[in-house]
Amino acid sequence: MNKSDYKILFVTFFNDEAIGVRCLHSILYNNGYNVKMFFLKVNVPTRCTDYKKGVKDSFNSNADHLTNKELLLFKEFVSDYKPNILAVSLVSSNYMLYKRIYSELRSLTDLKIVLGGWQPTLNPEECIAFCDYLCVGEGEEALPELVDKMFTNQPVDDLKNIWINKGDRIIRNPIRPLVEDLSLEPVPVFDDDLSYYIENEELIHAEPYRANTRYGIITGRGCPYSCTYCSNVYMAKELYPKKWQGVRSRTIEHVMSELIETKAKLPYIESINFYDEVFMPKEDWAKRFFDRYVKEIGLPFYCEFYPGTCNEKKAKMLKEAGLEGVWLGVQSGSSRVRKEVFKRHYKNETVIEQAGIFHKYGISVRYDFILDNPFESFEESLETIHLMMELPQPYSMNIFSLNYFPKTDIATKALSEGLISEEELSDQVYREQQNMEITMNNENSDRNFINHLATYISLLSFDSRLEKREINSIVDNYLLHKRVQPIQEALKPYLV
């Protein structure tokens, strides 16, 4: 058998960007293998183009779940295509969905399943039962080695980063060092012949990204912060001590080559999203990069910031280069909750000052807030509401309920305090295609009120119609009567 006859099918859920999977796909494609991608499903978030509809869908839990017909279409495709390897990228929120699919695929006896991604890395002891091979940590070196050895029928028992399910025993290999030079990786391959996706109960043989108007890219990996709800903390503490928190940057030439090629291949791209954990390149790198970006790409772009890390000089330079908007993780208006619960260290004044800088230069902001938090008192949640009212309008928000993911510090804390059980952590928090948006109709009246009020603020602030007097009146009324119905009634016109 030639490499071109050896079939590898990558599968990802609800994510047409899939940056990590596309990287692995590109490596194996350039190594000569017959490698294709399957997107199950695409489900491009409506909020990217219609913010109010996105809020409405989130409020009404209108998630686009996998139907029984779509599951059957996928199983029939795999059965007919007969890949040698099925490589699945899995995040925690799709774990239950994957287990449902696995029970259907396991009957295809010649199929070897490889799991990778955040969920297998964080919870390998459980995930190894649902695959033949499991990749812990980064896979750019481990997966090609595994595939090469499987293709040539060589032993694979000693591959670092790879766990092996032998049926009667599990081989747990150690972790290899991080990939230091990210610029050695090939750029993604976009080819209609190499991709399939399912949407609206239809199997389509095409590259779903081709119709997109935005393109997602990272310029480096790593995060210097230690937020308790984030899986990066486990990577930094356990898998890659002293290494994960150091940002590994790609070269300017490497990033530009990807953007130039992407712009040529994806004709509808109108903007670029930089998905670095925190967009904070060194000033010299940023100046040289954006000098080229303006001349050779010239598209509006968006990126993520940590409060206080973008000064006025940097904001001005980025705006002149095309910065249209940013995501800013605030999470809570309570300094105690930020410091003691989330391990995020900045003052409300820092958030307001940062917001003012972006507002001055006409840079739109979408703020992340975590509510529905058992470690936060009602009074502290009101501090978040008051902070929302101090932010310059217009703005939009991502509002989340606090969720627990394996091996995160916040999950450990919740387990130790009896707020959740091990079974709940393993199963109940992993709803199919969970988007982690705010939970409505909460049994806790105070949290229910805060969640509805924050959603109301998000809709008003988007159109610069947020008035402190109205919000303060709603809060005063609730404190007096403890009734959630008035804010529910105020929200109704926006959500029908």
Coordinates of C-alpha atoms in Angstrom, one line a residue:
M1 CA 0.0 0.0 0.0
N2 CA 1.2 3.5 -0.9
K3 CA 0.8 6.5 1.5
S4 CA -1.7 7.9 -0.9
D5 CA -3.9 4.9 -0.3
Y6 CA -3.7 5.1 3.5
K7 CA -6.9 6.9 4.5
I8 CA -7.0 9.2 7.6
L9 CA -10.2 11.1 8.4
F10 CA -10.1 14.0 10.9
V11 CA -13.3 14.7 12.6
T12 CA -14.2 17.9 14.5
F13 CA -17.5 19.1 16.0
F14 CA -19.3 22.4 15.5
N15 CA -16.1 24.2 14.4
D16 CA -15.3 25.1 10.9
E17 CA -12.1 27.0 11.9
A18 CA -10.6 24.1 13.9
I19 CA -7.1 25.6 13.9
G20 CA -5.3 22.8 15.6
V21 CA -6.9 20.1 13.5
R22 CA -6.2 21.9 10.3
C23 CA -2.5 22.1 11.4
L24 CA -2.3 18.3 11.9
H25 CA -4.2 17.7 8.7
S26 CA -1.8 19.9 6.8
I27 CA 1.3 18.1 8.2
L28 CA 0.0 14.6 7.2
Y29 CA -1.2 15.9 3.8
N30 CA 2.3 17.2 3.1
N31 CA 3.7 13.9 4.2
G32 CA 1.8 12.2 1.4
Y33 CA -1.1 10.6 3.2
N34 CA -4.7 10.4 1.9
V35 CA -6.0 12.7 4.6
K36 CA -9.4 14.4 4.7
M37 CA -11.5 16.4 7.1
F38 CA -15.1 15.9 8.3
F39 CA -16.9 18.8 10.1
L40 CA -19.8 17.5 12.2
K41 CA -21.5 20.0 12.1
V42 CA -20.4 23.4 10.9
N43 CA -23.0 25.5 12.8
V44 CA -21.3 28.9 12.3
P45 CA -22.5 31.0 15.3
T46 CA -25.2 33.4 14.3
R47 CA -23.9 36.0 16.7
C48 CA -21.0 36.6 14.3
T49 CA -23.3 38.5 12.0
D50 CA -26.4 39.2 14.1
Y51 CA -25.7 39.9 17.8
K52 CA -29.3 40.3 18.9
K53 CA -30.3 37.0 17.2
G54 CA -27.3 35.3 18.9
V55 CA -28.4 36.6 22.3
K56 CA -32.0 35.4 21.6
D57 CA -30.9 31.9 20.5
S58 CA -28.7 31.6 23.6
F59 CA -31.5 32.7 25.9
N60 CA -33.9 30.2 24.3
S61 CA -31.3 27.4 24.2
N62 CA -31.6 27.2 20.4
A63 CA -28.4 25.1 20.0
D64 CA -28.1 23.3 16.7
H65 CA -27.8 19.7 18.1
L66 CA -26.8 16.6 16.0
T67 CA -30.0 14.9 14.9
N68 CA -30.5 11.1 14.5
K69 CA -30.5 11.5 10.8
E70 CA -27.2 13.4 10.8
L71 CA -25.7 10.7 13.0
L72 CA -26.8 8.1 10.6
L73 CA -25.4 10.0 7.7
F74 CA -22.0 10.2 9.4
K75 CA -21.9 6.6 10.3
E76 CA -22.9 5.6 6.8
F77 CA -20.1 7.8 5.4
V78 CA -17.5 6.3 7.6
S79 CA -18.7 2.8 6.8
D80 CA -18.5 3.5 3.1
Y81 CA -15.3 5.5 3.1
K82 CA -13.4 2.9 5.3
P83 CA -10.6 5.1 6.7
N84 CA -7.7 3.3 8.2
I85 CA -7.6 5.9 11.0
L86 CA -10.4 8.1 12.4
A87 CA -8.7 11.0 14.2
V88 CA -11.1 12.9 16.5
S89 CA -10.5 16.3 18.0
L90 CA -12.5 16.6 21.2
V91 CA -13.3 19.4 23.6
S92 CA -15.0 18.8 26.9
S93 CA -18.4 20.3 25.9
N94 CA -18.7 17.6 23.2
Y95 CA -17.6 14.6 25.2
M96 CA -21.1 13.2 25.7
L97 CA -21.8 13.6 22.0
Y98 CA -18.6 11.8 21.1
K99 CA -19.4 8.9 23.4
R100 CA -22.8 8.6 21.7
I101 CA -21.1 8.4 18.3
Y102 CA -18.4 6.0 19.5
S103 CA -20.9 3.4 20.4
E104 CA -22.1 3.5 16.8
L105 CA -18.6 3.5 15.2
R106 CA -17.1 0.7 17.4
S107 CA -18.9 -1.9 15.3
L108 CA -16.7 -1.0 12.3
T109 CA -14.0 -3.5 13.4
D110 CA -11.2 -2.4 11.0
L111 CA -11.3 1.2 12.1
K112 CA -8.6 2.5 14.5
I113 CA -9.7 5.6 16.5
V114 CA -7.2 8.2 17.7
L115 CA -8.5 10.9 20.2
G116 CA -6.8 14.2 20.7
G117 CA -7.7 17.7 21.9
W118 CA -8.5 19.3 25.3
Q119 CA -10.8 16.7 26.7
P120 CA -8.4 13.7 26.2
T121 CA -5.5 15.8 27.5
L122 CA -7.3 16.8 30.6
N123 CA -9.1 13.5 31.3
P124 CA -7.0 10.7 29.6
E125 CA -7.9 8.0 32.2
E126 CA -11.5 8.1 31.2
C127 CA -11.2 8.9 27.5
I128 CA -8.8 6.1 26.7
A129 CA -11.7 3.7 27.1
F130 CA -13.3 5.2 24.0
C131 CA -10.5 4.9 21.5
D132 CA -7.5 2.8 20.5
Y133 CA -4.9 5.6 20.8
L134 CA -5.0 8.9 22.7
C135 CA -2.7 11.9 22.3
V136 CA -2.0 13.8 25.5
G137 CA -0.7 17.4 24.9
E138 CA 0.5 18.8 21.6
G139 CA 0.3 16.4 18.6
E140 CA 2.4 17.9 15.8
E141 CA 5.2 15.5 16.4
A142 CA 3.4 12.6 18.1
L143 CA 0.6 12.1 15.6
P144 CA 2.8 11.9 12.5
E145 CA 5.1 9.4 14.3
L146 CA 2.1 7.3 15.3
V147 CA 0.7 7.3 11.7
D148 CA 4.0 6.5 10.2
K149 CA 4.4 3.5 12.5
M150 CA 0.9 2.3 11.9
F151 CA 1.3 2.6 8.2
T152 CA 4.5 0.5 8.2
N153 CA 3.3 -1.9 10.8
Q154 CA 6.0 -1.0 13.4
P155 CA 5.5 -1.1 17.2
V156 CA 4.0 2.0 18.7
D157 CA 4.2 1.2 22.4
D158 CA 6.9 3.7 23.3
L159 CA 5.7 6.9 21.5
K160 CA 5.8 9.9 23.9
N161 CA 2.5 11.7 24.2
I162 CA 0.6 8.6 23.1
W163 CA -1.5 6.3 25.3
I164 CA -2.5 2.9 23.9
N165 CA -5.6 0.9 24.7
K166 CA -4.6 -2.8 24.6
G167 CA -7.9 -4.0 25.8
D168 CA -6.6 -5.8 28.9
R169 CA -4.1 -3.0 29.8
I170 CA -3.3 0.7 29.1
I171 CA 0.1 1.9 28.0
R172 CA 0.7 5.5 29.3
N173 CA 3.7 7.0 27.7
P174 CA 5.4 10.2 29.1
I175 CA 5.1 13.7 27.6
R176 CA 7.7 14.9 25.1
P177 CA 8.9 18.5 25.1
L178 CA 6.9 21.3 23.5
V179 CA 7.4 22.1 19.9
E180 CA 9.6 25.2 20.1
D181 CA 9.6 26.4 16.5
L182 CA 6.0 26.8 15.3
S183 CA 7.2 28.3 12.0
L184 CA 8.1 24.8 10.8
E185 CA 4.5 23.8 10.5
P186 CA 2.8 24.0 7.0
V187 CA 0.0 26.4 6.5
P188 CA -3.6 25.0 6.4
V189 CA -4.8 23.3 3.2
F190 CA -8.2 24.5 1.8
D191 CA -9.5 22.1 -0.9
D192 CA -13.0 21.1 -1.7
D193 CA -11.8 17.6 -2.5
L194 CA -10.4 17.1 1.0
S195 CA -13.4 18.1 3.1
Y196 CA -16.9 17.0 4.0
Y197 CA -19.5 18.4 6.4
I198 CA -23.0 17.8 7.6
E199 CA -25.5 20.6 8.0
N200 CA -29.3 20.6 8.0
E201 CA -29.3 16.8 7.6
E202 CA -27.3 16.9 4.4
L203 CA -23.9 15.5 3.6
I204 CA -21.8 18.0 1.6
H205 CA -18.5 17.3 -0.1
A206 CA -16.9 20.7 0.1
E207 CA -14.7 23.0 2.2
P208 CA -17.1 24.8 4.6
Y209 CA -14.6 27.6 5.3
R210 CA -14.8 28.7 1.7
A211 CA -18.0 30.6 2.4
N212 CA -16.8 32.3 5.5
T213 CA -16.3 36.1 5.8
R214 CA -13.7 35.9 8.7
Y215 CA -10.5 33.9 9.1
G216 CA -9.1 32.8 12.4
I217 CA -5.3 32.6 13.0
I218 CA -2.9 32.5 15.9
T219 CA 0.6 34.2 16.0
G220 CA 1.8 32.2 18.9
R221 CA 0.9 29.7 21.7
G222 CA 1.0 30.0 25.5
C223 CA -0.6 32.1 28.2
P224 CA 1.2 33.9 31.0
Y225 CA -1.9 34.0 33.3
S226 CA -3.3 31.5 35.7
C227 CA -7.1 31.9 35.6
T228 CA -8.6 29.1 37.7
Y229 CA -11.4 28.3 35.2
C230 CA -9.0 27.8 32.3
S231 CA -7.4 24.5 31.2
N232 CA -4.1 26.3 30.5
V233 CA -3.4 26.2 34.2
Y234 CA -3.2 22.3 34.2
M235 CA -0.9 22.5 31.1
A236 CA 1.4 24.9 32.9
K237 CA 1.4 23.0 36.2
E238 CA 1.4 19.4 35.2
L239 CA 2.2 18.7 31.5
Y240 CA 4.7 21.4 30.6
P241 CA 6.0 23.1 33.9
K242 CA 7.7 26.4 33.3
K243 CA 7.2 26.1 29.6
W244 CA 3.5 26.5 28.8
Q245 CA 3.2 30.0 30.2
G246 CA 6.0 31.2 27.9
V247 CA 4.6 32.5 24.6
R248 CA 6.1 30.8 21.6
S249 CA 5.7 33.2 18.7
R250 CA 5.7 32.4 15.0
T251 CA 7.9 34.4 12.7
I252 CA 6.4 37.3 10.9
E253 CA 7.2 35.6 7.6
H254 CA 5.3 32.5 8.6
V255 CA 2.2 34.3 9.8
M256 CA 2.2 36.5 6.7
S257 CA 2.6 33.5 4.3
E258 CA -0.5 31.9 5.9
L259 CA -2.5 35.1 5.5
I260 CA -1.4 35.7 2.0
E261 CA -2.3 32.2 0.9
T262 CA -5.6 32.2 2.8
K263 CA -6.6 35.5 1.2
A264 CA -6.0 34.0 -2.2
K265 CA -7.9 30.8 -1.6
L266 CA -10.8 32.0 0.5
P267 CA -12.5 34.7 -1.7
Y268 CA -15.1 35.9 0.8
I269 CA -12.8 36.8 3.7
E270 CA -13.6 40.3 4.9
S271 CA -11.8 40.3 8.3
I272 CA -9.1 38.4 10.3
N273 CA -9.6 37.1 13.9
F274 CA -6.3 36.7 15.9
Y275 CA -7.1 34.0 18.4
D276 CA -4.0 34.2 20.5
E277 CA -4.9 33.6 24.2
V278 CA -3.9 37.2 24.9
F279 CA -2.8 39.3 22.0
M280 CA 0.4 41.0 23.4
P281 CA 3.2 40.7 20.8
K282 CA 6.3 42.7 21.6
E283 CA 6.2 46.2 20.3
D284 CA 9.0 45.7 17.7
W285 CA 7.3 42.5 16.4
A286 CA 3.9 44.2 16.2
K287 CA 5.2 47.3 14.3
R288 CA 7.1 45.2 11.7
F289 CA 4.3 42.8 11.3
F290 CA 1.5 45.4 10.9
D291 CA 3.6 47.5 8.5
R292 CA 3.5 44.4 6.2
Y293 CA -0.1 43.5 7.1
V294 CA -1.4 46.9 6.0
K295 CA 0.4 46.7 2.6
E296 CA -0.2 43.0 1.8
I297 CA -3.4 42.1 3.6
G298 CA -5.3 45.3 4.4
L299 CA -8.3 43.7 6.1
P300 CA -10.0 44.8 9.3
F301 CA -9.0 42.5 12.2
Y302 CA -10.1 41.5 15.8
C303 CA -8.1 40.2 18.8
E304 CA -8.2 39.4 22.5
F305 CA -6.8 41.5 25.3
Y306 CA -6.3 41.1 29.1
P307 CA -7.5 44.3 30.9
G308 CA -4.6 46.8 31.2
T309 CA -2.3 45.3 28.5
C310 CA -3.2 47.6 25.7
N311 CA -1.9 51.2 26.3
E312 CA -2.9 54.2 24.2
K313 CA 0.2 54.0 22.0
K314 CA -0.5 50.4 21.1
A315 CA -4.2 51.0 20.6
K316 CA -3.4 53.9 18.2
M317 CA -0.9 51.8 16.2
L318 CA -3.3 48.8 16.0
K319 CA -6.3 51.0 15.0
E320 CA -4.2 52.6 12.2
A321 CA -3.4 49.0 11.0
G322 CA -7.0 48.0 10.9
L323 CA -8.1 46.9 14.4
E324 CA -11.9 47.0 14.4
G325 CA -12.7 45.2 17.6
V326 CA -11.4 43.3 20.7
W327 CA -12.6 40.7 23.1
L328 CA -11.9 41.7 26.7
G329 CA -12.2 39.2 29.6
V330 CA -13.5 41.0 32.7
Q331 CA -15.4 38.0 34.3
S332 CA -16.5 39.8 37.4
G333 CA -16.9 43.3 38.8
S334 CA -16.0 42.1 42.3
S335 CA -12.3 42.5 43.1
R336 CA -12.5 39.7 45.7
V337 CA -14.0 37.3 43.2
R338 CA -11.4 38.2 40.5
K339 CA -8.5 37.9 42.9
E340 CA -9.5 35.0 45.2
V341 CA -11.8 32.9 43.0
F342 CA -10.5 33.5 39.4
K343 CA -6.9 34.6 40.1
R344 CA -7.2 37.6 37.9
H345 CA -5.4 40.7 39.2
Y346 CA -6.7 44.1 38.1
K347 CA -8.9 46.8 39.5
N348 CA -12.3 48.0 38.1
E349 CA -10.5 51.3 37.4
T350 CA -8.2 49.4 35.1
V351 CA -11.1 47.9 33.2
I352 CA -12.8 51.3 32.8
E353 CA -9.5 52.9 31.7
Q354 CA -8.9 50.1 29.2
A355 CA -12.4 50.4 27.9
G356 CA -11.9 54.2 27.5
I357 CA -8.8 53.8 25.4
F358 CA -10.6 51.5 23.0
H359 CA -13.6 53.8 22.9
K360 CA -11.4 56.8 22.1
Y361 CA -10.0 55.1 19.0
G362 CA -13.3 53.7 17.8
I363 CA -12.4 50.1 18.6
S364 CA -15.5 48.0 19.4
V365 CA -15.4 45.9 22.5
R366 CA -17.1 42.6 23.5
Y367 CA -16.7 41.9 27.2
D368 CA -16.7 38.4 28.8
F369 CA -18.5 38.1 32.1
I370 CA -18.9 34.9 34.2
L371 CA -22.1 35.0 36.3
D372 CA -24.2 32.2 37.9
N373 CA -21.2 31.7 40.2
P374 CA -21.7 29.9 43.6
F375 CA -18.5 31.5 44.8
E376 CA -19.9 34.9 44.3
S377 CA -22.4 36.6 46.6
F378 CA -25.5 38.5 45.3
E379 CA -23.9 41.7 46.5
E380 CA -20.8 40.9 44.5
S381 CA -22.9 40.1 41.4
L382 CA -24.4 43.6 41.8
E383 CA -20.9 44.9 41.6
T384 CA -20.6 43.3 38.2
I385 CA -23.9 45.0 37.1
H386 CA -22.6 48.4 38.3
L387 CA -19.3 47.9 36.4
M388 CA -21.3 47.1 33.2
M389 CA -23.1 50.4 33.6
E390 CA -19.7 52.3 33.7
L391 CA -18.5 51.0 30.4
P392 CA -18.7 53.3 27.4
Q393 CA -21.4 52.4 25.0
P394 CA -22.0 50.9 22.5
Y395 CA -20.6 47.5 23.5
S396 CA -21.6 43.8 23.4
M397 CA -21.1 41.0 25.9
N398 CA -20.5 37.3 26.2
I399 CA -22.3 36.3 29.4
F400 CA -21.5 32.8 30.7
S401 CA -22.6 30.6 33.6
L402 CA -19.6 29.3 35.5
N403 CA -18.7 25.9 34.1
Y404 CA -16.2 23.3 35.4
F405 CA -13.8 21.5 33.2
P406 CA -11.5 18.6 34.3
K407 CA -8.3 19.4 36.1
T408 CA -9.0 23.2 36.3
D409 CA -8.4 24.8 39.7
I410 CA -12.0 26.0 39.9
A411 CA -13.3 22.4 39.4
T412 CA -11.0 21.1 42.1
K413 CA -12.3 23.8 44.5
A414 CA -15.9 23.0 43.7
L415 CA -15.3 19.3 44.3
S416 CA -13.6 19.9 47.6
E417 CA -16.5 22.2 48.8
G418 CA -19.1 19.7 47.7
L419 CA -20.7 21.9 45.1
I420 CA -20.4 19.2 42.5
S421 CA -19.6 15.5 42.5
E422 CA -17.1 13.6 40.4
E423 CA -20.0 12.1 38.4
E424 CA -21.4 15.5 37.7
L425 CA -18.0 16.7 36.5
S426 CA -17.7 13.7 34.2
D427 CA -21.1 13.7 32.7
Q428 CA -23.7 16.3 33.5
V429 CA -21.7 19.4 32.7
Y430 CA -21.0 18.1 29.2
R431 CA -24.1 18.9 27.4
E432 CA -24.0 18.3 23.7
Q433 CA -22.6 21.3 21.8
Q434 CA -22.7 23.2 25.1
N435 CA -21.9 26.9 24.4
M436 CA -21.6 27.8 28.1
E437 CA -24.0 30.8 27.8
I438 CA -25.9 32.1 30.8
T439 CA -28.5 29.8 32.4
M440 CA -32.0 31.2 32.7
N441 CA -34.8 30.0 35.0
N442 CA -32.2 29.3 37.7
E443 CA -33.6 27.8 41.0
N444 CA -31.7 30.5 42.9
S445 CA -33.8 33.6 42.7
D446 CA -30.9 36.0 43.1
R447 CA -28.8 34.4 40.4
N448 CA -31.9 34.2 38.1
F449 CA -32.4 37.9 38.5
I450 CA -28.8 38.8 37.8
N451 CA -28.7 36.6 34.7
H452 CA -31.8 38.2 33.3
L453 CA -30.6 41.7 34.1
A454 CA -27.2 41.1 32.6
T455 CA -28.9 39.9 29.4
Y456 CA -31.1 43.0 29.3
I457 CA -28.0 45.2 29.8
S458 CA -26.2 43.4 26.9
L459 CA -29.1 44.3 24.5
L460 CA -29.5 47.9 25.6
S461 CA -25.7 48.6 25.6
F462 CA -25.4 47.3 22.0
D463 CA -27.5 50.1 20.8
S464 CA -26.3 52.7 23.3
R465 CA -29.6 52.7 25.1
L466 CA -28.4 51.7 28.5
E467 CA -29.5 54.2 31.2
K468 CA -28.3 53.9 34.8
R469 CA -31.5 55.3 36.2
E470 CA -33.6 52.5 34.7
I471 CA -31.2 49.7 35.8
N472 CA -30.9 51.1 39.3
S473 CA -34.7 51.2 39.5
I474 CA -34.9 47.6 38.4
V475 CA -32.4 46.6 41.1
D476 CA -34.2 48.6 43.8
N477 CA -37.5 47.0 42.9
Y478 CA -35.9 43.5 43.2
L479 CA -34.3 44.3 46.5
L480 CA -37.7 45.5 47.8
H481 CA -39.9 42.7 46.5
K482 CA -37.5 39.9 45.5
R483 CA -39.5 39.3 42.3
V484 CA -37.8 38.3 39.0
Q485 CA -40.9 38.7 36.9
P486 CA -40.5 42.5 36.2
I487 CA -37.0 42.0 34.5
Q488 CA -38.4 38.9 32.7
E489 CA -41.2 41.1 31.3
A490 CA -38.8 43.8 30.3
L491 CA -36.8 41.3 28.3
K492 CA -39.7 39.7 26.5
P493 CA -39.9 42.2 23.6
Y494 CA -36.3 41.4 22.7
L495 CA -36.6 37.6 22.8
V496 CA -39.8 36.9 20.8

